[in-house]
């Protein structure tokens, strides 16, 4: 059966999966959601024998029903190859004091916890979990363009809180028929994240610093998307926009895969028996990663609790506690910048679902959020949030988590994973259910914060790349190519603009001036 996609904000939009991927955001400003939830049709017991690529096919075919088997398999093959530094793509590391084990993967060391497992999602090209979806999105996008007879050049417009930018650049660099423009908050990303982006050599790429925070960048990009007049001028010049942000269903679907794969790995290790429940803890910003876990649960993976871990921008923690989403608060720059977000876009997909797939209600809440800065869901809707639970870590908690895990075991967490690890220890470990912590970035991406957490006095005066060498020395983990390769790279992208100038930057770049 074909799965069609609807907008979260109006009744009359209905498109195929490939069309949803091509457009990214629906015309009415809504997000695309599957009209019905497919069911996973492989027996759970078989998961333990399946490779990442095989698992990916079995999951993605359920959602991307207008892609042929050959098309999907060729996208998967192109995406999940030696770009990843381990052939199992997403290793699951057993967390136990004094040592760890990771089947088929030897260079992991110990982490603490009772029954926690770290699902390492940072073995791709840009060492953050964004690679899991952005390695395949360009393949899905170009296949979708062919399928739909698109002649225009596809201009990928992306707002980044630090990691999506480089992962999208790496995916789309020099891909024929596409170009990509990335906006990042100029003072809101880590030094390594910034260096990764501004040194991007791809000929079809542009990277722009914005004098604002991530929410400003994301809202700016959404406004450009929703500008019909601009879309007309774009089309006349042979361009059309799409999105590499997690609002694109082509990002969400590949993210479901690794939860299913993690379950298979737990079965293989004998840590779970078939059908037994696992919980997940996800360090959350835009609500994309945890929504993928929720979708995994909806298609039939035995997931119990979904713990949503926030940093000090804990708008989601407050929402799960009270039913009120209130973005009217100070935006805090933290050591986990990829979670510095007050408007979590993908929550709209959950709101739509718990509102009984009602686009009018959903549009109403989103209008309130834009107009009044907050909305409150009904009690009836709240009742359906039972499997979600919020938790958060302060800056101090996060640093303490990095330090104590390192001191006990020698394993170094990045600050995002540390937020989730802290929440796992605080709230999730009270139950005996096996818990998977989504481990979203390599510590090498955040060396300054990580080394400060371990010993502030010692490392405060050191340069960023000296810290990289020091991290290598104390952790024994090889310096990833993603970091080594930018050490001496030339800065190519120097453009900085005000929030109001974002559209003009795009117009200038594409030669669209009126
Ligand atoms: C993007 C990101 C997150 C947050 O993921 P969402 O899907 O936006 O909730 C967490 N950690 C890291 C390292 C990230 O790059």
CSV table of N, CA, C and O in Angstrom, one decimal, residues 2 20 86 420:
chain,number,residue,atom,x,y,z
A,2,UNK,N,0.5,2.2,-0.8
A,2,UNK,CA,1.3,3.5,-0.8
A,2,UNK,C,1.0,4.3,0.4
A,2,UNK,O,-0.2,4.5,0.8
A,20,UNK,N,7.3,14.9,-1.1
A,20,UNK,CA,7.5,15.5,0.2
A,20,UNK,C,9.0,15.8,0.4
A,20,UNK,O,9.4,16.8,1.0
A,86,UNK,N,33.4,2.8,10.7
A,86,UNK,CA,33.2,1.4,11.1
A,86,UNK,C,32.1,0.8,10.2
A,86,UNK,O,31.2,1.4,9.9
A,420,UNK,N,22.3,13.8,27.9
A,420,UNK,CA,21.4,12.6,27.9
A,420,UNK,C,21.9,11.6,28.9
A,420,UNK,O,21.1,10.9,29.6
